[in-house]
Coordinates of C-alpha atoms in Angstrom, one line a residue:
Chain A
M239 CA -35.2 29.4 -101.3
S240 CA -34.1 29.1 -97.4
T241 CA -36.0 31.5 -95.4
A242 CA -34.9 31.5 -91.8
T243 CA -31.1 32.7 -90.6
H244 CA -31.3 33.6 -87.0
P245 CA -32.2 30.2 -85.0
T246 CA -35.8 29.0 -84.4
A247 CA -37.2 28.7 -80.8
H248 CA -38.3 24.9 -80.1
F249 CA -41.5 23.6 -81.7
D250 CA -44.3 21.2 -79.7
L251 CA -46.5 21.1 -82.9
Q252 CA -50.6 21.5 -81.7
P253 CA -52.2 20.2 -84.7
T254 CA -54.6 22.7 -86.1
D255 CA -56.7 21.4 -89.0
G256 CA -59.5 23.6 -88.6
P257 CA -61.7 24.9 -91.4
G258 CA -59.3 27.4 -93.2
K259 CA -56.8 26.4 -91.1
E260 CA -52.9 25.0 -92.9
Q261 CA -52.8 21.5 -92.3
L262 CA -49.5 20.3 -90.2
L263 CA -47.5 17.2 -90.4
E264 CA -45.1 16.5 -88.5
L265 CA -42.8 14.3 -89.0
S266 CA -39.6 12.0 -87.5
M267 CA -36.4 11.2 -89.6
G268 CA -34.4 8.8 -88.7
P269 CA -32.6 7.5 -85.8
Q270 CA -33.0 4.6 -88.2
H271 CA -33.2 6.1 -91.8
P272 CA -30.2 5.2 -93.8
S273 CA -30.3 8.5 -95.0
T274 CA -28.9 9.9 -91.5
H275 CA -25.5 8.2 -91.3
G276 CA -25.8 6.7 -88.4
V277 CA -28.1 7.5 -85.2
F278 CA -29.4 10.8 -86.3
R279 CA -32.4 12.5 -86.3
M280 CA -34.4 15.3 -87.3
K281 CA -38.2 16.5 -86.0
V282 CA -39.6 17.8 -89.2
V283 CA -43.3 20.3 -89.6
L284 CA -44.2 19.8 -92.9
D285 CA -47.3 22.0 -94.5
G286 CA -48.0 19.1 -97.4
E287 CA -44.8 18.1 -99.7
R288 CA -42.7 21.1 -97.7
V289 CA -40.6 21.8 -95.2
V290 CA -41.5 24.5 -92.6
R291 CA -39.6 23.9 -89.3
L292 CA -36.3 21.1 -89.0
K293 CA -35.2 20.6 -85.7
P294 CA -31.8 17.8 -85.4
V295 CA -32.4 15.8 -82.2
F296 CA -28.4 14.6 -81.0
G297 CA -27.1 12.4 -78.5
Y298 CA -27.9 8.6 -80.0
L299 CA -24.1 8.0 -80.5
H300 CA -23.0 9.8 -77.7
R301 CA -20.7 9.0 -74.8
N302 CA -18.9 11.7 -73.8
H303 CA -15.5 11.3 -75.3
E304 CA -14.1 14.0 -73.1
K305 CA -15.0 12.5 -69.4
I306 CA -13.1 9.5 -70.9
A307 CA -10.2 11.1 -72.9
E308 CA -9.6 13.3 -69.2
S309 CA -9.7 10.6 -67.0
E310 CA -6.6 9.1 -69.1
T311 CA -2.7 9.9 -69.7
Y312 CA -2.3 11.9 -73.1
L313 CA -1.3 9.1 -75.4
G314 CA -3.9 7.0 -73.8
S315 CA -6.7 8.6 -75.7
M316 CA -5.0 8.8 -79.3
P317 CA -6.8 5.7 -80.5
Y318 CA -10.1 7.1 -79.1
T319 CA -9.4 10.3 -81.8
D320 CA -9.8 7.5 -84.4
R321 CA -13.3 6.6 -82.8
L322 CA -14.4 10.2 -83.7
D323 CA -14.4 10.4 -87.5
Y324 CA -13.8 7.0 -88.0
M325 CA -14.2 7.6 -92.3
C326 CA -10.8 9.7 -91.5
S327 CA -8.7 8.1 -88.0
I328 CA -5.7 9.3 -89.3
T329 CA -6.9 12.7 -89.3
N330 CA -7.9 13.1 -86.0
N331 CA -4.3 11.7 -84.8
W332 CA -3.0 14.5 -86.9
A333 CA -5.0 17.3 -85.2
Y334 CA -4.5 15.3 -81.5
A335 CA -0.8 15.3 -81.6
L336 CA -0.9 18.7 -83.0
A337 CA -2.3 20.6 -80.4
V338 CA -0.8 18.4 -77.9
E339 CA 2.9 19.3 -80.1
K340 CA 1.5 22.9 -79.5
L341 CA 0.9 22.5 -75.7
A342 CA 4.5 21.2 -75.0
G343 CA 6.4 22.7 -77.3
I344 CA 7.3 19.4 -79.1
Q345 CA 9.3 19.5 -82.3
V346 CA 8.6 17.0 -85.4
P347 CA 11.1 15.2 -88.0
E348 CA 11.1 16.8 -91.2
R349 CA 10.1 13.1 -92.7
A350 CA 7.2 12.4 -89.8
E351 CA 6.0 14.9 -90.9
Y352 CA 5.6 14.1 -94.9
L353 CA 4.7 11.0 -93.8
R354 CA 2.3 13.1 -91.9
V355 CA 1.3 14.8 -95.6
I356 CA 0.9 12.3 -97.6
T357 CA -1.1 10.2 -94.7
G358 CA -4.0 12.6 -94.5
E359 CA -4.3 13.8 -98.0
L360 CA -4.9 9.5 -99.0
T361 CA -7.0 10.4 -96.3
R362 CA -8.6 12.8 -97.6
L363 CA -9.0 11.3 -101.0
Q364 CA -10.9 8.2 -99.6
N365 CA -12.9 10.2 -97.5
H366 CA -14.5 12.8 -100.2
A367 CA -14.5 10.1 -102.8
C368 CA -16.9 8.3 -100.5
L369 CA -18.6 10.9 -99.3
I370 CA -19.9 11.9 -102.5
G371 CA -20.9 8.1 -103.2
F372 CA -23.5 7.7 -100.0
L373 CA -24.3 11.6 -101.4
M374 CA -25.5 9.5 -104.6
Q375 CA -26.8 6.5 -102.7
D376 CA -29.3 9.2 -100.6
M377 CA -30.0 10.6 -104.0
G378 CA -31.3 6.6 -105.3
S379 CA -28.3 5.5 -107.4
S380 CA -28.2 2.6 -106.9
G381 CA -24.8 1.5 -106.3
T382 CA -22.8 2.5 -109.2
P383 CA -21.0 5.6 -108.0
L384 CA -20.5 4.4 -104.0
M385 CA -19.0 0.7 -105.4
Y386 CA -16.8 2.7 -107.8
A387 CA -16.0 5.3 -104.6
F388 CA -15.0 1.6 -102.4
R389 CA -13.4 -0.2 -105.0
E390 CA -10.9 2.8 -105.0
R391 CA -11.4 3.3 -100.7
E392 CA -10.4 -0.8 -100.7
K393 CA -6.9 0.4 -102.3
I394 CA -6.3 3.0 -99.9
L395 CA -6.9 1.5 -96.7
D396 CA -5.2 -2.0 -97.6
L397 CA -2.0 1.0 -97.7
F398 CA -3.3 2.4 -94.5
E399 CA -3.2 -1.5 -93.3
S400 CA 0.5 -2.5 -93.8
L401 CA 1.9 0.5 -92.8
T402 CA -0.6 0.8 -89.6
G403 CA -1.9 -2.9 -88.9
A404 CA -6.0 -1.4 -88.8
R405 CA -8.2 -0.3 -92.2
M406 CA -9.8 2.0 -90.4
M407 CA -8.6 2.7 -86.4
C408 CA -5.2 3.4 -87.6
N409 CA -3.9 5.1 -84.5
Y410 CA -1.3 6.3 -86.1
M411 CA -0.1 9.9 -85.0
R412 CA 2.3 10.1 -81.7
F413 CA 3.3 13.5 -80.5
G414 CA 6.7 14.3 -81.5
G415 CA 6.2 12.2 -85.2
C416 CA 4.4 8.7 -86.2
R417 CA 4.5 5.9 -84.9
V418 CA 6.2 3.7 -87.4
D419 CA 8.8 3.8 -90.4
L420 CA 7.4 3.1 -93.9
P421 CA 7.6 -0.6 -94.8
A422 CA 10.0 -1.8 -97.1
G423 CA 7.8 -1.4 -101.0
W424 CA 4.5 1.0 -99.8
L425 CA 6.1 3.8 -100.7
D426 CA 6.1 2.6 -105.0
Q427 CA 2.8 0.9 -103.9
A428 CA 1.2 4.2 -102.9
K429 CA 2.4 5.9 -105.9
K430 CA 0.9 3.3 -108.3
V431 CA -2.2 4.0 -106.0
V432 CA -1.7 7.6 -106.9
A433 CA -1.3 7.7 -110.3
D434 CA -4.2 5.7 -110.9
F435 CA -6.7 8.0 -108.9
P436 CA -7.1 10.5 -111.2
R437 CA -8.1 7.6 -113.6
F438 CA -10.5 6.8 -111.6
L439 CA -11.9 10.7 -111.0
D440 CA -12.3 11.2 -115.0
E441 CA -14.8 8.7 -114.6
Y442 CA -16.3 9.9 -111.5
E443 CA -16.8 13.0 -113.5
Q444 CA -17.6 12.1 -117.2
L445 CA -20.5 9.7 -114.4
L446 CA -22.0 12.5 -112.6
V447 CA -21.0 15.8 -112.7
S448 CA -23.3 16.4 -116.3
N449 CA -25.4 14.1 -116.2
E450 CA -28.9 15.4 -115.9
I451 CA -31.0 13.9 -113.1
L452 CA -28.2 14.9 -110.2
M453 CA -28.7 18.6 -111.9
D454 CA -31.8 18.8 -111.3
R455 CA -31.9 17.3 -107.9
T456 CA -29.0 19.3 -106.0
Q457 CA -28.5 22.7 -108.0
D458 CA -30.1 25.8 -106.8
V459 CA -31.0 23.0 -103.6
G460 CA -29.9 23.7 -99.3
V461 CA -28.3 27.6 -100.9
L462 CA -25.5 28.9 -97.8
S463 CA -25.1 32.3 -98.4
R464 CA -21.3 33.0 -97.8
E465 CA -22.5 35.3 -94.7
L466 CA -23.9 32.9 -93.0
A467 CA -21.5 30.3 -93.7
V468 CA -18.9 32.4 -91.4
S469 CA -20.9 33.1 -89.0
A470 CA -22.3 30.1 -88.6
G471 CA -18.5 29.0 -88.0
I472 CA -19.4 26.4 -91.2
S473 CA -15.5 25.3 -92.5
G474 CA -14.1 23.3 -95.2
P475 CA -15.9 22.3 -98.2
M476 CA -18.9 23.1 -96.9
A477 CA -17.6 27.4 -96.7
R478 CA -15.6 26.7 -99.8
A479 CA -18.7 25.8 -102.0
S480 CA -20.4 28.6 -100.8
G481 CA -16.7 30.5 -101.4
V482 CA -15.5 31.5 -98.4
D483 CA -11.6 31.6 -99.2
Y484 CA -10.3 29.5 -95.8
D485 CA -8.3 26.4 -96.2
I486 CA -5.9 25.7 -92.7
R487 CA -3.8 24.7 -94.8
K488 CA -3.5 27.6 -96.3
V489 CA -3.8 30.3 -93.7
D490 CA -2.1 28.5 -90.7
R491 CA 1.2 26.8 -92.9
Y492 CA 0.6 24.4 -90.7
S493 CA 2.9 21.0 -90.8
I494 CA 5.1 22.0 -93.9
Y495 CA 2.4 22.2 -95.9
D496 CA 3.4 25.8 -97.6
R497 CA 6.5 23.7 -99.2
F498 CA 3.7 22.3 -101.7
T499 CA 1.4 24.2 -104.8
F500 CA -1.9 23.4 -104.8
R501 CA -5.6 25.5 -105.3
V502 CA -8.5 25.7 -103.4
P503 CA -11.4 25.5 -105.6
L504 CA -14.4 27.6 -104.6
G505 CA -17.6 27.0 -105.6
S506 CA -20.0 30.3 -106.2
H507 CA -23.8 29.5 -105.8
G508 CA -23.7 27.3 -102.1
D509 CA -25.8 24.5 -103.3
V510 CA -25.2 21.4 -102.8
Y511 CA -24.3 20.9 -106.1
D512 CA -22.0 23.5 -105.8
R513 CA -20.4 21.1 -102.4
F514 CA -20.3 17.9 -104.3
M515 CA -17.5 20.3 -107.0
V516 CA -15.6 21.6 -104.6
R517 CA -15.1 17.4 -103.4
L518 CA -14.0 16.5 -106.7
L519 CA -12.3 19.4 -107.5
E520 CA -10.0 19.1 -104.2
M521 CA -9.2 15.1 -104.8
R522 CA -7.4 16.8 -107.8
E523 CA -5.6 19.0 -105.3
S524 CA -4.8 16.3 -103.3
V525 CA -3.6 14.4 -105.7
S526 CA -0.9 17.3 -106.9
I527 CA 0.4 16.9 -103.0
L528 CA 0.9 13.5 -102.9
E529 CA 2.8 13.7 -106.0
Q530 CA 4.9 16.1 -105.0
A531 CA 5.2 14.7 -101.1
M532 CA 6.0 11.2 -102.0
R533 CA 9.2 12.7 -104.7
D534 CA 10.4 15.4 -101.8
I535 CA 9.7 12.5 -99.0
P536 CA 13.7 12.5 -97.3
S537 CA 15.1 9.8 -95.1
G538 CA 15.6 10.8 -91.1
P539 CA 14.0 9.8 -88.2
I540 CA 10.0 9.9 -87.6
V541 CA 10.2 10.8 -84.3
D542 CA 11.1 13.8 -82.1
P543 CA 14.5 11.4 -80.6
K544 CA 13.8 14.2 -77.3
M545 CA 10.4 13.2 -77.1
K546 CA 9.2 11.0 -73.2
I547 CA 6.4 9.2 -74.2
R548 CA 6.6 7.7 -70.7
G549 CA 6.0 10.4 -67.4
F550 CA 4.6 12.1 -70.4
R551 CA 3.3 15.1 -68.4
P552 CA 3.4 18.5 -70.1
K553 CA 3.8 21.8 -68.3
P554 CA 0.8 24.4 -66.6
G555 CA -0.7 26.1 -69.8
E556 CA -3.6 25.3 -72.9
A557 CA -3.3 25.0 -76.8
Y558 CA -6.0 24.9 -78.9
G559 CA -4.3 23.4 -82.5
R560 CA -6.3 22.7 -85.2
I561 CA -5.6 21.1 -88.8
E562 CA -8.2 20.9 -92.6
A563 CA -10.1 17.5 -91.8
P564 CA -11.1 16.5 -95.0
K565 CA -15.2 17.4 -93.1
G566 CA -13.4 20.5 -92.2
E567 CA -11.7 22.8 -89.1
L568 CA -11.2 20.0 -86.5
G569 CA -9.4 21.6 -83.1
F570 CA -8.4 20.1 -80.0
Y571 CA -8.6 22.2 -76.6
L572 CA -5.7 20.9 -74.4
V573 CA -5.7 22.5 -70.7
S574 CA -3.0 21.3 -68.7
D575 CA -2.8 21.5 -65.0
G576 CA 1.1 19.7 -65.0
S577 CA -0.9 16.4 -64.4
P578 CA -0.5 13.3 -66.9
N579 CA -3.9 13.3 -67.8
P580 CA -5.6 17.0 -69.7
Y581 CA -6.7 18.9 -67.5
R582 CA -9.9 19.6 -69.5
Y583 CA -9.8 17.9 -73.4
R584 CA -12.2 19.6 -76.5
V585 CA -13.2 18.5 -79.5
R586 CA -14.1 20.9 -82.1
P587 CA -15.7 18.6 -84.4
P588 CA -16.2 19.8 -87.8
S589 CA -19.4 17.7 -88.5
L590 CA -21.8 19.0 -85.5
I591 CA -20.9 22.6 -86.1
N592 CA -21.6 22.4 -90.0
L593 CA -24.5 20.9 -88.8
T594 CA -26.1 24.6 -87.7
V595 CA -27.8 25.8 -90.7
L596 CA -29.3 22.6 -91.3
E597 CA -32.7 24.0 -90.8
D598 CA -31.7 27.0 -92.9
L599 CA -31.4 25.5 -95.4
C600 CA -33.7 22.7 -95.7
V601 CA -37.0 25.2 -95.1
G602 CA -38.5 25.9 -97.7
R603 CA -37.6 22.9 -99.7
N604 CA -38.8 19.4 -100.3
V605 CA -38.8 16.2 -98.5
A606 CA -36.3 14.3 -101.0
D607 CA -34.8 17.5 -100.7
I608 CA -33.4 16.9 -97.1
V609 CA -31.9 14.0 -98.0
A610 CA -29.7 16.0 -100.1
I611 CA -28.4 18.5 -98.2
L612 CA -27.5 16.2 -95.2
G613 CA -25.4 14.3 -97.6
S614 CA -24.1 17.3 -99.0
I615 CA -22.9 17.6 -95.2
D616 CA -21.3 15.3 -94.9
I617 CA -21.5 14.2 -91.4
V618 CA -20.0 11.2 -89.3
L619 CA -22.7 10.7 -86.1
G620 CA -19.3 9.9 -83.8
E621 CA -17.9 12.9 -84.2
V622 CA -21.5 14.8 -84.1
D623 CA -22.5 13.1 -81.2
R624 CA -18.6 12.4 -79.4
Chain B
M30 CA -1.4 40.2 -83.8
N31 CA -0.6 41.5 -80.3
L32 CA -2.8 41.2 -77.2
E33 CA -2.3 44.0 -75.3
A34 CA -3.2 46.4 -78.2
I35 CA -6.2 45.0 -78.7
K36 CA -6.9 45.3 -75.1
S37 CA -6.8 48.4 -74.6
E38 CA -8.6 49.1 -77.8
I39 CA -11.7 47.5 -76.6
E40 CA -11.2 49.4 -73.5
A41 CA -11.1 52.8 -75.1
N42 CA -14.0 52.0 -77.8
V43 CA -16.6 50.0 -75.4
P44 CA -17.8 51.9 -72.2
G45 CA -17.2 51.4 -69.3
C46 CA -15.6 48.2 -69.8
R47 CA -11.9 46.0 -67.7
L48 CA -10.6 43.3 -69.5
E49 CA -7.5 41.2 -67.5
L50 CA -5.2 39.7 -70.0
V51 CA -4.5 35.9 -68.6
A52 CA -1.2 34.8 -69.6
N53 CA -0.9 31.0 -70.5
P54 CA 2.7 30.1 -70.1
S55 CA 2.6 26.7 -72.0
P56 CA 5.2 27.3 -75.6
S57 CA 1.4 27.6 -77.7
G58 CA 1.6 31.2 -76.7
Q59 CA -2.2 31.3 -76.8
H60 CA -2.9 34.4 -74.0
S61 CA -5.9 35.4 -73.7
L62 CA -8.6 38.5 -72.6
R63 CA -11.5 37.6 -69.5
T64 CA -14.3 40.1 -69.7
G65 CA -17.1 40.1 -67.2
A66 CA -20.6 39.0 -68.2
E67 CA -22.5 42.5 -68.6
H68 CA -19.4 43.5 -71.2
A69 CA -19.5 40.9 -73.0
V70 CA -21.4 41.0 -75.9
A71 CA -20.3 44.6 -76.5
V72 CA -17.0 43.1 -76.5
A73 CA -18.0 40.1 -79.2
V74 CA -19.2 42.5 -81.5
Y75 CA -16.4 45.1 -81.1
L76 CA -14.8 42.1 -81.8
R77 CA -16.7 41.0 -85.0
D78 CA -16.7 44.3 -86.1
A79 CA -13.7 46.8 -85.5
E80 CA -11.7 47.5 -89.0
D81 CA -8.9 45.9 -87.8
L82 CA -9.9 43.1 -86.2
R83 CA -12.2 41.7 -87.4
F84 CA -13.1 38.2 -85.6
D85 CA -16.2 36.6 -87.6
F86 CA -15.5 33.6 -87.4
C87 CA -16.4 31.9 -83.9
S88 CA -14.3 28.4 -84.3
N89 CA -14.5 27.0 -81.1
V90 CA -16.7 27.5 -77.4
T91 CA -16.4 25.5 -74.5
G92 CA -16.8 25.5 -70.8
I93 CA -13.2 24.7 -68.0
D94 CA -15.0 23.4 -64.8
W95 CA -13.4 24.7 -62.1
P96 CA -14.1 23.8 -58.3
S97 CA -13.4 25.1 -54.7
R98 CA -9.5 24.9 -54.5
E99 CA -7.1 26.1 -53.0
V100 CA -3.3 26.8 -54.2
S101 CA -0.4 27.0 -51.8
Q102 CA 2.2 29.9 -53.2
K103 CA 5.6 30.0 -51.5
V104 CA 6.8 33.3 -50.6
K105 CA 10.1 34.8 -49.1
V106 CA 9.2 36.7 -45.6
R107 CA 11.8 38.1 -43.8
K108 CA 10.9 37.4 -39.9
L109 CA 12.5 37.2 -36.8
V110 CA 14.4 33.7 -36.1
D111 CA 15.6 33.3 -32.4
G112 CA 15.7 36.6 -32.1
V113 CA 17.8 37.6 -36.0
E114 CA 15.5 38.7 -39.0
Q115 CA 15.9 36.1 -42.0
E116 CA 14.8 35.5 -44.9
V117 CA 12.6 32.2 -44.6
E118 CA 10.1 30.8 -47.3
E119 CA 7.0 30.2 -46.7
V120 CA 3.4 28.1 -48.0
R121 CA 0.7 30.4 -48.4
K122 CA -2.6 29.6 -49.1
T123 CA -5.5 31.2 -51.1
A124 CA -8.9 29.6 -51.2
L125 CA -10.1 30.2 -54.7
P126 CA -13.9 29.5 -54.8
G127 CA -14.8 27.3 -57.7
T128 CA -16.3 29.2 -61.3
L129 CA -18.2 28.0 -64.6
E130 CA -15.3 29.3 -67.3
V131 CA -16.5 30.0 -70.9
V132 CA -13.5 30.5 -73.7
Y133 CA -14.2 31.1 -77.1
H134 CA -11.5 31.4 -80.2
L135 CA -11.8 33.6 -82.7
F136 CA -10.1 33.8 -85.7
S137 CA -10.4 36.0 -89.0
V138 CA -11.5 34.9 -92.1
E139 CA -10.9 38.3 -93.8
K140 CA -8.2 39.4 -92.2
K141 CA -7.2 35.5 -91.9
H142 CA -5.4 36.0 -88.2
G143 CA -6.9 34.5 -85.4
P144 CA -6.8 32.7 -82.7
I145 CA -7.4 34.9 -79.4
S146 CA -9.3 33.4 -76.7
L147 CA -12.3 34.8 -74.7
R148 CA -13.1 34.3 -70.9
M149 CA -15.6 34.8 -69.0
S150 CA -16.6 33.6 -66.0
T151 CA -19.8 32.5 -64.1
I152 CA -20.2 33.9 -60.3
D153 CA -20.2 30.6 -59.0
R154 CA -21.4 26.2 -59.8
D155 CA -24.8 26.4 -58.6
A156 CA -27.1 29.7 -57.6
N157 CA -24.8 32.4 -60.1
V158 CA -23.9 30.4 -63.5
H159 CA -25.9 32.8 -65.5
L160 CA -24.0 34.0 -68.9
P161 CA -24.7 36.2 -71.6
S162 CA -25.0 34.4 -74.8
L163 CA -23.1 35.2 -77.9
T164 CA -25.0 33.3 -80.4
P165 CA -27.0 36.4 -81.4
V166 CA -22.9 37.8 -82.4
W167 CA -21.6 34.4 -83.5
R168 CA -24.6 32.2 -85.2
S169 CA -21.9 29.3 -84.6
A170 CA -22.2 29.3 -80.5
E171 CA -25.5 27.5 -81.3
L172 CA -25.5 24.1 -80.9
Q173 CA -21.6 24.8 -79.1
E174 CA -23.3 26.9 -75.8
R175 CA -26.5 24.5 -76.0
E176 CA -23.8 21.7 -75.4
I177 CA -22.2 23.6 -72.7
F178 CA -25.6 23.9 -70.8
D179 CA -26.2 21.2 -71.1
L180 CA -23.0 18.8 -70.1
F181 CA -21.1 21.6 -67.1
G182 CA -24.3 23.4 -67.2
V183 CA -23.9 27.4 -67.5
V184 CA -27.1 29.0 -68.7
F185 CA -26.8 31.7 -71.4
D186 CA -29.1 34.3 -71.6
G187 CA -30.9 35.2 -74.5
H188 CA -29.6 31.8 -76.4
P189 CA -33.0 31.3 -79.0
D190 CA -33.1 27.3 -78.2
L191 CA -31.6 26.6 -74.7
R192 CA -32.0 23.0 -74.7
R193 CA -30.2 19.8 -74.2
L194 CA -28.0 18.9 -76.4
L195 CA -26.4 15.6 -76.2
M196 CA -28.1 14.0 -72.7
W197 CA -31.7 13.8 -72.7
P198 CA -34.7 15.8 -71.6
D199 CA -35.0 13.9 -68.5
F200 CA -31.7 13.8 -67.3
T201 CA -30.3 16.2 -64.6
D202 CA -27.1 16.4 -63.5
H203 CA -24.4 17.5 -65.9
P204 CA -21.9 14.9 -66.7
M205 CA -18.2 17.5 -66.9
R206 CA -18.3 18.6 -64.3
R207 CA -15.5 17.5 -61.5
D208 CA -17.4 16.4 -59.4
Y209 CA -20.2 14.1 -60.7
V210 CA -20.5 10.3 -60.0
D211 CA -22.4 8.7 -62.5
P212 CA -25.4 7.0 -62.0
D213 CA -25.6 3.9 -60.5
D214 CA -28.3 2.2 -63.5
Y215 CA -28.0 5.0 -67.1
E216 CA -30.6 2.6 -68.1
Y217 CA -33.0 2.4 -64.9
E218 CA -36.6 3.3 -65.9
P219 CA -40.3 1.8 -64.0
T220 CA -41.7 -1.4 -65.5
A221 CA -44.0 -4.2 -64.3
H222 CA -41.3 -5.7 -62.7
D223 CA -41.1 -2.9 -60.1
E224 CA -44.2 -3.9 -59.0
V225 CA -44.4 -7.4 -59.2
L226 CA -41.0 -7.1 -56.3
R227 CA -42.7 -5.1 -54.3
R228 CA -45.7 -7.5 -54.3
A229 CA -42.8 -9.9 -53.3
Q230 CA -41.0 -8.0 -50.3
Q231 CA -44.6 -7.3 -49.2
H232 CA -45.0 -11.0 -49.2
R233 CA -42.1 -12.3 -47.7
S234 CA -41.8 -10.1 -44.9
E235 CA -45.7 -10.6 -44.1
A236 CA -44.7 -14.4 -43.8
D237 CA -41.7 -13.9 -41.4
E238 CA -43.5 -12.0 -39.6
E239 CA -45.9 -15.0 -39.0
H240 CA -43.8 -17.0 -38.8
P241 CA -40.0 -15.3 -37.6
G242 CA -38.2 -19.6 -37.4
E243 CA -38.6 -19.4 -40.9
A244 CA -37.2 -16.5 -42.3
G245 CA -33.3 -18.4 -42.5
E246 CA -34.4 -20.8 -45.4
R247 CA -35.4 -18.2 -47.6

């Protein structure tokens, strides 16, 4: 069980190896460790195999995204948002577009909202599938689950490619709508991919859910209490695995999510296994949302005709817009002073804030559990460091 | 959520506290409350714990840099022009001192409402950049306040672990400030070449002194 509930001070280890004193070892995990999903470092103090303290070290991928966006026009930083969480470029676009629409009071046509939901939920499917694959890979199941996930992800990325022209850096949303309409035959192709997806989920569940090694490695590991999850601003599947009933799609009812029926899976233990299961169950709900959206999608314009793309200058003011991204609450905070570029542009990165509790989850566990715990948090360093 | 009501409720329950309602003219309609630094922690605890508010989820914390600036306002004044009293438009300029502002966006997981934004400002941008840390109230401010300390240079008193988050420890400036200037060479670090170049320079200047006529050929 984790013991720390308050953030601890920074440390520089003074080795004490006198008689009768415990021998502490300082271990630097990363920045190039394969389990850190990028360039991320953890400074760990070990007592034997047990973690005594852990401090994450950030900033290896820092390029000051916010400063760059403040020197760009509003639309100019739209492709830049793709690079935040590069697994889920479409939801990044969506959060940014939503914030600007709140700032300038832009309406989105109905068909565009459906397109957003469809592409957004496809993004969630491929993110969760890959995350589970990476988690298994980190814990040593070399290849199989990850390759299953990548096989499904390929189909979704093919859809993105034929729609937006890019597989990962989609740059799909515009203020007041979407950039391009569906090409001919896309919807049928997408329906087929979505119809096939539950078969993959069945396969995945059969392979993993009651796997004894997986249960051994993940159950009661990295337990996050409900109180700490709320206080530490944990969002997304990680918070819901701890039993926090907070899904922004349900709470804010942004876009057209109030039209779909879907359930919000909740965990009860808050351990790594629950985080894995919540994501697995969320994919089923996403499939159900996709089926409803692709059945109901109306025809019509895909961008607000009154929206001026050139010379876009919102009136002075500010807005905070947020969506339920696959990793958690992705928010954008914009302050306008009436000029063509934002006066202040802030990204609320779910990956970074979910890492707040990393030490609390790892203290008292073994080194090998750090890998599983970090894998279950679901971070992308492009978003952590910005 | 009626911000006016929340404001008077906090002022009634936190002794000596005065809040300012900051209007937001944008269509988003997200107005905010500004609190003084001395009552900030009490206000935050009240917002978190009050039965009808329960803002237990501090979602976003960020800084805004406002360098000292002049705001010009058009005002109509009555004036004597050529002996006749007339209404004349006059431009009045007010100088606003520079400040660093910190904004907290709060939601309630329990009541499922929000956001409200809570703002605080430092006295200036150079010497008096201290603000109370709200990390003891909302743990989620921990990394975000560190980021503001790093990129804006606001010092949060009471933060348990206030270090630079994204820039490296030896870095001295604050990149998100409006008047920040990029260094010429980010990658600069002293190397053995510096010593060689210095000696070459010295050698050249000594040679110039001995044979002044050949300086142009080198």
